[in-house]
mmCIF file of C-alpha atoms and ligand atoms in Angstrom:
data_model
loop_
_atom_site.group_PDB
_atom_site.id
_atom_site.type_symbol
_atom_site.label_atom_id
_atom_site.label_comp_id
_atom_site.label_asym_id
_atom_site.label_seq_id
_atom_site.Cartn_x
_atom_site.Cartn_y
_atom_site.Cartn_z
ATOM 1 C CA MET K 1 21.689 -2.040 -16.842
ATOM 2 C CA ALA K 2 23.469 -3.712 -14.613
ATOM 3 C CA TYR K 3 27.363 -3.977 -13.346
ATOM 4 C CA ASN K 4 27.366 -7.025 -11.708
ATOM 5 C CA LEU K 5 27.487 -5.385 -8.116
ATOM 6 C CA LEU K 6 26.476 -8.710 -6.607
ATOM 7 C CA LYS K 7 28.275 -10.930 -8.879
ATOM 8 C CA GLY K 8 29.502 -14.211 -6.299
ATOM 9 C CA LYS K 9 27.577 -13.298 -3.784
ATOM 10 C CA LYS K 10 24.879 -15.750 -1.904
ATOM 11 C CA GLY K 11 22.188 -14.111 0.395
ATOM 12 C CA ILE K 12 18.885 -14.758 1.842
ATOM 13 C CA ILE K 13 15.895 -12.380 1.534
ATOM 14 C CA PHE K 14 13.555 -12.313 3.923
ATOM 15 C CA GLY K 15 9.107 -10.522 3.093
ATOM 16 C CA ALA K 16 8.626 -10.678 -0.507
ATOM 17 C CA LEU K 17 4.378 -11.353 -0.235
ATOM 18 C CA ASP K 18 4.211 -9.933 -3.615
ATOM 19 C CA GLU K 19 4.829 -7.728 -6.737
ATOM 20 C CA LYS K 20 4.726 -4.399 -4.538
ATOM 21 C CA SER K 21 6.375 -5.851 -1.373
ATOM 22 C CA ILE K 22 10.329 -3.693 -1.180
ATOM 23 C CA ALA K 23 11.733 -7.321 -1.084
ATOM 24 C CA TRP K 24 10.585 -8.197 -4.687
ATOM 25 C CA LYS K 25 11.875 -6.142 -5.716
ATOM 26 C CA VAL K 26 15.025 -6.599 -4.185
ATOM 27 C CA ALA K 27 14.920 -9.804 -5.500
ATOM 28 C CA LEU K 28 14.441 -8.951 -8.710
ATOM 29 C CA LYS K 29 17.266 -6.394 -8.847
ATOM 30 C CA ALA K 30 19.342 -8.315 -6.431
ATOM 31 C CA LYS K 31 19.064 -11.172 -9.380
ATOM 32 C CA GLU K 32 20.307 -8.753 -12.283
ATOM 33 C CA GLU K 33 23.393 -8.011 -10.535
ATOM 34 C CA GLY K 34 24.576 -11.528 -10.010
ATOM 35 C CA ALA K 35 23.353 -12.937 -6.564
ATOM 36 C CA GLU K 36 22.354 -16.491 -5.558
ATOM 37 C CA PHE K 37 19.858 -16.696 -2.908
ATOM 38 C CA THR K 38 16.759 -18.260 -1.267
ATOM 39 C CA LEU K 39 13.735 -16.280 -0.959
ATOM 40 C CA THR K 40 11.531 -16.882 2.667
ATOM 41 C CA ASN K 41 8.951 -15.880 4.253
ATOM 42 C CA ALA K 42 6.390 -17.322 7.166
ATOM 43 C CA PRO K 43 4.505 -19.962 6.471
ATOM 44 C CA ILE K 44 0.842 -18.525 5.669
ATOM 45 C CA ALA K 45 2.356 -15.876 3.586
ATOM 46 C CA LEU K 46 3.428 -18.548 1.409
ATOM 47 C CA ARG K 47 0.095 -20.101 1.310
ATOM 48 C CA MET K 48 -0.955 -17.398 -1.108
ATOM 49 C CA GLY K 49 1.735 -19.195 -3.438
ATOM 50 C CA VAL K 50 2.366 -15.432 -5.968
ATOM 51 C CA ILE K 51 6.019 -15.881 -4.955
ATOM 52 C CA ASN K 52 6.498 -18.908 -6.491
ATOM 53 C CA GLN K 53 6.290 -16.525 -9.607
ATOM 54 C CA LEU K 54 9.736 -14.824 -8.222
ATOM 55 C CA ALA K 55 11.322 -17.627 -7.255
ATOM 56 C CA GLU K 56 10.421 -19.011 -10.948
ATOM 57 C CA SER K 57 12.407 -15.664 -12.274
ATOM 58 C CA CYS K 58 15.139 -15.890 -9.855
ATOM 59 C CA GLY K 59 15.825 -19.221 -10.131
ATOM 60 C CA ALA K 60 15.704 -19.127 -6.925
ATOM 61 C CA GLU K 61 14.063 -22.052 -4.259
ATOM 62 C CA ILE K 62 11.790 -20.532 -0.924
ATOM 63 C CA ILE K 63 12.520 -21.901 2.363
ATOM 64 C CA PRO K 64 9.289 -21.414 4.505
ATOM 65 C CA ALA K 65 10.018 -19.875 7.930
ATOM 66 C CA ASP K 66 8.292 -17.661 10.539
ATOM 67 C CA ALA K 67 10.872 -15.035 11.318
ATOM 68 C CA THR K 68 10.262 -15.429 15.584
ATOM 69 C CA SER K 69 10.933 -18.877 15.474
ATOM 70 C CA LEU K 70 14.576 -20.086 16.117
ATOM 71 C CA GLU K 71 13.996 -23.897 15.160
ATOM 72 C CA ASP K 72 12.997 -22.152 11.809
ATOM 73 C CA LEU K 73 15.279 -19.244 11.132
ATOM 74 C CA GLU K 74 18.185 -22.629 12.169
ATOM 75 C CA ASN K 75 16.566 -24.680 8.992
ATOM 76 C CA LEU K 76 16.807 -21.478 6.712
ATOM 77 C CA PHE K 77 20.294 -20.784 7.361
ATOM 78 C CA THR K 78 21.620 -24.680 7.391
ATOM 79 C CA LYS K 79 19.572 -24.819 4.143
ATOM 80 C CA SER K 80 20.756 -22.121 2.273
ATOM 81 C CA MET K 81 24.058 -22.578 3.019
ATOM 82 C CA GLU K 82 23.316 -26.240 1.429
ATOM 83 C CA ILE K 83 21.043 -25.023 -1.326
ATOM 84 C CA LEU K 84 23.858 -21.744 -2.221
ATOM 85 C CA GLY K 85 26.790 -23.776 -1.778
ATOM 86 C CA GLY K 86 28.578 -22.155 1.237
ATOM 87 C CA LYS K 87 28.115 -18.936 3.371
ATOM 88 C CA ILE K 88 25.816 -16.566 3.495
ATOM 89 C CA ASP K 89 27.260 -12.570 2.548
ATOM 90 C CA PHE K 90 23.857 -10.682 2.482
ATOM 91 C CA VAL K 91 20.998 -10.953 4.519
ATOM 92 C CA LEU K 92 17.564 -8.327 4.165
ATOM 93 C CA HIS K 93 14.984 -8.003 6.507
ATOM 94 C CA SER K 94 11.911 -6.515 5.276
ATOM 95 C CA ILE K 95 9.603 -7.559 7.738
ATOM 96 C CA GLY K 96 6.676 -5.883 9.669
ATOM 97 C CA MET K 97 3.205 -7.035 11.026
ATOM 98 C CA SER K 98 0.936 -5.061 14.093
ATOM 99 C CA PRO K 99 -2.178 -6.952 14.959
ATOM 100 C CA ASN K 100 -2.995 -4.202 17.057
ATOM 101 C CA VAL K 101 -2.667 -2.049 13.397
ATOM 102 C CA ARG K 102 -3.936 -4.581 11.476
ATOM 103 C CA LYS K 103 -7.212 -4.043 14.093
ATOM 104 C CA ASN K 104 -7.387 -0.722 14.390
ATOM 105 C CA LYS K 105 -7.019 -0.358 18.435
ATOM 106 C CA ALA K 106 -6.545 3.457 19.504
ATOM 107 C CA TYR K 107 -2.872 3.528 20.824
ATOM 108 C CA GLY K 108 -5.132 4.130 23.920
ATOM 109 C CA ASP K 109 -6.266 0.931 24.368
ATOM 110 C CA LEU K 110 -4.290 -1.487 22.494
ATOM 111 C CA ASN K 111 -3.862 -5.169 23.659
ATOM 112 C CA TYR K 112 -0.423 -6.056 25.506
ATOM 113 C CA ASP K 113 -0.466 -9.697 24.065
ATOM 114 C CA TRP K 114 -0.392 -8.309 20.011
ATOM 115 C CA PHE K 115 1.654 -5.123 21.474
ATOM 116 C CA LEU K 116 4.783 -8.187 22.197
ATOM 117 C CA LYS K 117 3.853 -9.952 18.672
ATOM 118 C CA THR K 118 4.338 -6.600 17.421
ATOM 119 C CA LEU K 119 8.205 -6.496 18.622
ATOM 120 C CA ASP K 120 8.329 -9.981 18.257
ATOM 121 C CA ILE K 121 8.056 -10.131 14.563
ATOM 122 C CA SER K 122 9.128 -6.438 13.325
ATOM 123 C CA GLY K 123 11.685 -5.742 15.587
ATOM 124 C CA LEU K 124 13.215 -9.069 17.948
ATOM 125 C CA SER K 125 13.029 -11.482 14.783
ATOM 126 C CA PHE K 126 16.262 -9.216 13.649
ATOM 127 C CA HIS K 127 18.369 -9.931 16.276
ATOM 128 C CA LYS K 128 17.017 -13.726 16.758
ATOM 129 C CA VAL K 129 18.101 -13.783 12.666
ATOM 130 C CA MET K 130 21.876 -12.528 13.510
ATOM 131 C CA GLN K 131 22.291 -14.203 16.806
ATOM 132 C CA VAL K 132 21.710 -17.668 15.065
ATOM 133 C CA ALA K 133 23.845 -16.938 11.794
ATOM 134 C CA GLU K 134 26.983 -15.988 14.212
ATOM 135 C CA LYS K 135 25.952 -19.155 16.356
ATOM 136 C CA MET K 136 26.026 -21.204 13.016
ATOM 137 C CA ASP K 137 28.911 -18.885 11.811
ATOM 138 C CA ALA K 138 26.705 -18.814 8.569
ATOM 139 C CA MET K 139 28.472 -15.289 7.517
ATOM 140 C CA ASN K 140 31.058 -15.113 5.323
ATOM 141 C CA GLU K 141 33.784 -12.101 6.670
ATOM 142 C CA TRP K 142 33.086 -8.633 4.770
ATOM 143 C CA GLY K 143 28.932 -9.996 4.952
ATOM 144 C CA SER K 144 25.976 -6.968 5.008
ATOM 145 C CA ILE K 145 22.778 -7.552 6.825
ATOM 146 C CA LEU K 146 19.726 -4.951 6.419
ATOM 147 C CA ALA K 147 16.544 -4.542 7.434
ATOM 148 C CA LEU K 148 14.146 -1.734 7.136
ATOM 149 C CA SER K 149 13.024 0.961 9.347
ATOM 150 C CA TYR K 150 10.126 4.244 9.063
ATOM 151 C CA ILE K 151 11.073 7.579 10.761
ATOM 152 C CA ALA K 152 8.016 6.871 13.143
ATOM 153 C CA ALA K 153 11.303 5.357 15.201
ATOM 154 C CA GLN K 154 12.465 8.870 16.076
ATOM 155 C CA ARG K 155 9.203 10.935 15.487
ATOM 156 C CA THR K 156 5.390 10.177 16.111
ATOM 157 C CA PHE K 157 3.015 9.101 13.635
ATOM 158 C CA PRO K 158 0.209 8.943 15.811
ATOM 159 C CA ASP K 159 -1.758 5.699 12.896
ATOM 160 C CA TYR K 160 1.859 3.908 13.412
ATOM 161 C CA SER K 161 0.751 2.619 16.296
ATOM 162 C CA ASP K 162 3.017 0.503 18.082
ATOM 163 C CA MET K 163 5.139 -0.570 15.086
ATOM 164 C CA ALA K 164 6.864 2.690 15.875
ATOM 165 C CA GLN K 165 8.312 0.929 19.307
ATOM 166 C CA ALA K 166 9.112 -1.631 16.810
ATOM 167 C CA LYS K 167 10.562 0.291 14.653
ATOM 168 C CA ALA K 168 12.929 1.800 17.591
ATOM 169 C CA VAL K 169 14.226 -1.329 18.859
ATOM 170 C CA LEU K 170 14.917 -2.600 15.514
ATOM 171 C CA GLU K 171 17.356 0.623 15.344
ATOM 172 C CA SER K 172 18.878 -0.198 18.025
ATOM 173 C CA ILE K 173 19.879 -3.687 17.489
ATOM 174 C CA ALA K 174 21.241 -3.035 14.036
ATOM 175 C CA ARG K 175 23.454 -0.278 16.285
ATOM 176 C CA SER K 176 24.073 -3.065 19.050
ATOM 177 C CA TYR K 177 24.963 -5.928 16.299
ATOM 178 C CA GLY K 178 26.709 -4.024 14.920
ATOM 179 C CA TYR K 179 29.083 -3.647 17.005
ATOM 180 C CA ARG K 180 29.340 -7.489 17.296
ATOM 181 C CA PHE K 181 29.382 -8.466 14.264
ATOM 182 C CA ALA K 182 31.455 -6.041 12.641
ATOM 183 C CA LYS K 183 34.583 -7.407 15.951
ATOM 184 C CA SER K 184 34.013 -11.458 15.576
ATOM 185 C CA LYS K 185 33.613 -10.965 11.177
ATOM 186 C CA ASN K 186 33.781 -7.586 9.556
ATOM 187 C CA VAL K 187 30.108 -8.052 8.765
ATOM 188 C CA ARG K 188 28.086 -4.561 8.755
ATOM 189 C CA VAL K 189 24.855 -3.989 9.781
ATOM 190 C CA ASN K 190 22.636 -1.371 9.195
ATOM 191 C CA THR K 191 19.009 -0.161 8.611
ATOM 192 C CA ILE K 192 17.049 1.957 5.858
ATOM 193 C CA SER K 193 14.125 3.827 6.881
ATOM 194 C CA GLN K 194 11.814 4.596 4.229
ATOM 195 C CA SER K 195 9.735 6.779 2.560
ATOM 196 C CA PRO K 196 6.111 5.928 3.122
ATOM 197 C CA THR K 197 5.882 3.239 -0.021
ATOM 198 C CA LYS K 198 2.527 1.450 -1.132
ATOM 199 C CA THR K 199 2.756 -1.669 0.021
ATOM 200 C CA THR K 200 0.568 -4.157 1.387
ATOM 201 C CA ALA K 201 2.226 -3.364 4.616
ATOM 202 C CA GLY K 202 1.927 0.031 4.696
ATOM 203 C CA THR K 203 -1.210 0.763 2.894
ATOM 204 C CA GLY K 204 -2.555 -1.253 6.128
ATOM 205 C CA VAL K 205 -1.273 1.701 8.585
ATOM 206 C CA GLY K 206 -4.382 4.379 9.028
ATOM 207 C CA GLY K 207 -4.734 7.578 6.758
ATOM 208 C CA PHE K 208 -1.890 6.061 4.641
ATOM 209 C CA ASP K 209 -2.701 7.873 1.521
ATOM 210 C CA ALA K 210 -2.654 11.401 3.284
ATOM 211 C CA PHE K 211 0.879 10.477 4.910
ATOM 212 C CA PHE K 212 1.978 9.714 1.840
ATOM 213 C CA ASP K 213 1.164 12.566 -0.213
ATOM 214 C CA TYR K 214 2.660 15.067 2.959
ATOM 215 C CA ALA K 215 5.634 12.952 2.956
ATOM 216 C CA ASP K 216 6.031 13.672 -1.056
ATOM 217 C CA LYS K 217 5.332 17.308 -0.589
ATOM 218 C CA MET K 218 7.742 17.399 1.918
ATOM 219 C CA SER K 219 10.573 15.897 0.625
ATOM 220 C CA PRO K 220 12.672 18.130 -2.114
ATOM 221 C CA LEU K 221 13.177 15.172 -4.244
ATOM 222 C CA GLY K 222 9.876 13.561 -3.418
ATOM 223 C CA ASN K 223 8.762 10.062 -1.759
ATOM 224 C CA ALA K 224 11.677 7.342 -2.615
ATOM 225 C CA SER K 225 9.720 4.374 -5.005
ATOM 226 C CA SER K 226 10.598 0.669 -3.918
ATOM 227 C CA GLU K 227 12.795 0.633 -6.585
ATOM 228 C CA ASP K 228 14.929 3.392 -5.764
ATOM 229 C CA CYS K 229 14.921 1.382 -2.002
ATOM 230 C CA ALA K 230 16.191 -1.761 -3.951
ATOM 231 C CA ASN K 231 18.825 0.369 -5.917
ATOM 232 C CA TYR K 232 19.975 1.326 -2.269
ATOM 233 C CA ILE K 233 19.899 -1.768 -0.917
ATOM 234 C CA ILE K 234 22.220 -3.590 -3.351
ATOM 235 C CA THR K 235 25.113 -0.714 -3.283
ATOM 236 C CA MET K 236 25.160 -1.946 0.672
ATOM 237 C CA PHE K 237 25.033 -5.132 -0.193
ATOM 238 C CA SER K 238 27.982 -4.702 -2.673
ATOM 239 C CA ASP K 239 31.615 -3.934 -1.850
ATOM 240 C CA PHE K 240 31.676 -0.635 -2.669
ATOM 241 C CA THR K 241 30.060 0.850 0.861
ATOM 242 C CA ARG K 242 31.980 -2.145 3.243
ATOM 243 C CA MET K 243 33.033 0.365 6.067
ATOM 244 C CA VAL K 244 29.362 1.514 6.775
ATOM 245 C CA THR K 245 27.757 0.175 9.729
ATOM 246 C CA MET K 246 25.825 0.483 12.948
ATOM 247 C CA GLN K 247 23.624 3.178 10.661
ATOM 248 C CA ASN K 248 20.584 4.276 10.043
ATOM 249 C CA LEU K 249 20.038 5.357 6.965
ATOM 250 C CA MET K 250 17.623 7.480 5.295
ATOM 251 C CA HIS K 251 15.972 7.023 2.417
ATOM 252 C CA ASP K 252 13.496 9.543 2.108
ATOM 253 C CA GLY K 253 14.074 12.355 -0.661
ATOM 254 C CA GLY K 254 15.368 14.368 2.124
ATOM 255 C CA PHE K 255 12.696 14.273 4.002
ATOM 256 C CA SER K 256 13.759 13.829 7.486
ATOM 257 C CA SER K 257 15.985 16.974 6.504
ATOM 258 C CA SER K 258 12.903 19.403 5.619
ATOM 259 C CA GLY K 259 11.370 21.692 7.793
ATOM 260 C CA ILE K 260 8.528 22.692 5.665
ATOM 261 C CA THR K 261 8.837 22.798 1.688
ATOM 262 C CA GLU K 262 7.088 25.487 -0.649
ATOM 263 C CA ASP K 263 4.924 22.668 -2.073
ATOM 264 C CA LEU K 264 3.899 22.632 1.100
ATOM 265 C CA ILE K 265 2.874 25.781 1.892
ATOM 266 C CA GLU K 266 0.766 26.060 -1.149
ATOM 267 C CA GLU K 267 -0.891 23.112 -0.175
ATOM 268 C CA LEU K 268 -1.887 24.474 2.744
ATOM 269 C CA ARG K 269 -2.711 27.475 1.190
ATOM 270 C CA LYS K 270 -5.275 26.597 -0.784
HETATM 271 P P1 LIG E 1 5.267 -6.195 2.038
HETATM 272 O O1 LIG E 1 3.705 -6.102 3.255
HETATM 273 O O2 LIG E 1 5.089 -6.663 1.231
HETATM 274 O O3 LIG E 1 6.426 -6.693 3.586
HETATM 275 C C1 LIG E 1 6.033 -7.220 4.989
HETATM 276 C C2 LIG E 1 6.407 -8.711 5.050
HETATM 277 O O4 LIG E 1 6.300 -9.293 6.237
HETATM 278 C C3 LIG E 1 5.549 -9.593 3.995
HETATM 279 O O5 LIG E 1 6.285 -10.532 3.041
HETATM 280 C C4 LIG E 1 4.551 -10.514 5.221
HETATM 281 O O6 LIG E 1 4.809 -11.844 5.340
HETATM 282 C C5 LIG E 1 6.206 -10.503 6.515
HETATM 283 N N1 LIG E 1 5.593 -10.480 7.374
HETATM 284 C C6 LIG E 1 5.219 -10.958 8.310
HETATM 285 N N2 LIG E 1 5.289 -11.443 9.931
HETATM 286 C C7 LIG E 1 6.143 -12.414 9.445
HETATM 287 C C8 LIG E 1 7.185 -13.684 10.377
HETATM 288 N N3 LIG E 1 6.625 -13.719 11.962
HETATM 289 N N4 LIG E 1 7.653 -14.216 9.832
HETATM 290 C C9 LIG E 1 8.829 -14.023 8.727
HETATM 291 N N5 LIG E 1 7.699 -12.953 7.610
HETATM 292 C C10 LIG E 1 6.653 -11.954 7.698
HETATM 293 O O7 LIG E 1 5.030 -4.933 3.237
HETATM 294 P P2 LIG E 1 6.643 -3.786 2.595
HETATM 295 O O8 LIG E 1 6.397 -2.473 2.540
HETATM 296 O O9 LIG E 1 7.839 -4.257 1.754
HETATM 297 O O10 LIG E 1 7.169 -4.278 3.960
HETATM 298 C C11 LIG E 1 8.951 -4.952 4.260
HETATM 299 C C12 LIG E 1 9.522 -3.941 5.207
HETATM 300 O O11 LIG E 1 9.658 -2.456 4.608
HETATM 301 C C13 LIG E 1 9.112 -3.685 6.359
HETATM 302 O O12 LIG E 1 9.668 -3.566 7.488
HETATM 303 C C14 LIG E 1 8.414 -2.490 6.301
HETATM 304 O O13 LIG E 1 8.006 -2.126 8.019
HETATM 305 C C15 LIG E 1 9.418 -1.433 5.792
HETATM 306 N N6 LIG E 1 9.413 0.044 5.549
HETATM 307 C C16 LIG E 1 7.744 -0.350 4.846
HETATM 308 C C17 LIG E 1 6.736 0.820 4.737
HETATM 309 C C18 LIG E 1 6.110 1.248 3.634
HETATM 310 O O14 LIG E 1 5.244 2.394 3.583
HETATM 311 N N7 LIG E 1 5.689 0.356 3.054
HETATM 312 C C19 LIG E 1 7.968 2.706 4.610
HETATM 313 C C20 LIG E 1 9.768 2.001 5.566
HETATM 314 C C21 LIG E 1 9.326 1.013 5.481
#
């Protein structure tokens, strides 16, 4: 059921790679709720071509942008404002990549050039998106900007490797830029810390199936699905959450507040 929560709002959605992507689900929901938006991803990811199906069903245009390139981001905001006919109300940063994780490097044997790439793609790009938006005065008053995080920013999950540092940077940027954007434009900036989710980025992390099951058993409501995450994101883009800013919002079925659960005890007793 749709509620027209985003009627008249214009946005930019980063990171829809395939139909499992969280951003893909957000695009479908945003369309259902009346938003108009552009879709963007790194040029290399667009070569797969799957995103064209999404663009068609959402009536959205695709604008390639490597989120680490200021030039690409400037072009993205310029074109988005042209296509959508005005400034932007919401931005979803749904981007994550670590060459060290992808290539199975042990945490004690990291390649530091790759580490910097991890930080740039998965963390600093969030700052770049906002700095470009602010300099171009591309955001509408009371806009909403969101990025996706993971609890490995606070607690150690060994296979998450240098992505844990990237997520810590991401969450910190949300606080610092959230302050700045609130003062200048009443724009809110938050991160949503999502349960493990079966997507390309998620399943790329070693031992994913085990910690997916563990998190499911450690969460009284179970793991939050990507559809649930998309619903939460839509509310964060809507006018019902205008005073929420500079937060890392847990969307994890209760995982982060649980010490132990009966489900897990039962599993351990087997
Ligand atoms: P996904 O693999 O579908 O999405 C990641 C996206 O990042 C892809 O579309 C990829 O093309 C894009 N990307 C990579 N490098 C880029 C660059 N240089 N410029 C622009 N885009 C680039 O996976 P998912 O799970 O939907 O990931 C979305 C976000 O959710 C990420 O920030 C991820 O860390 C976060 N997250 C995922 C969880 C999971 O278990 N899947 C759990 C918690 C957070």
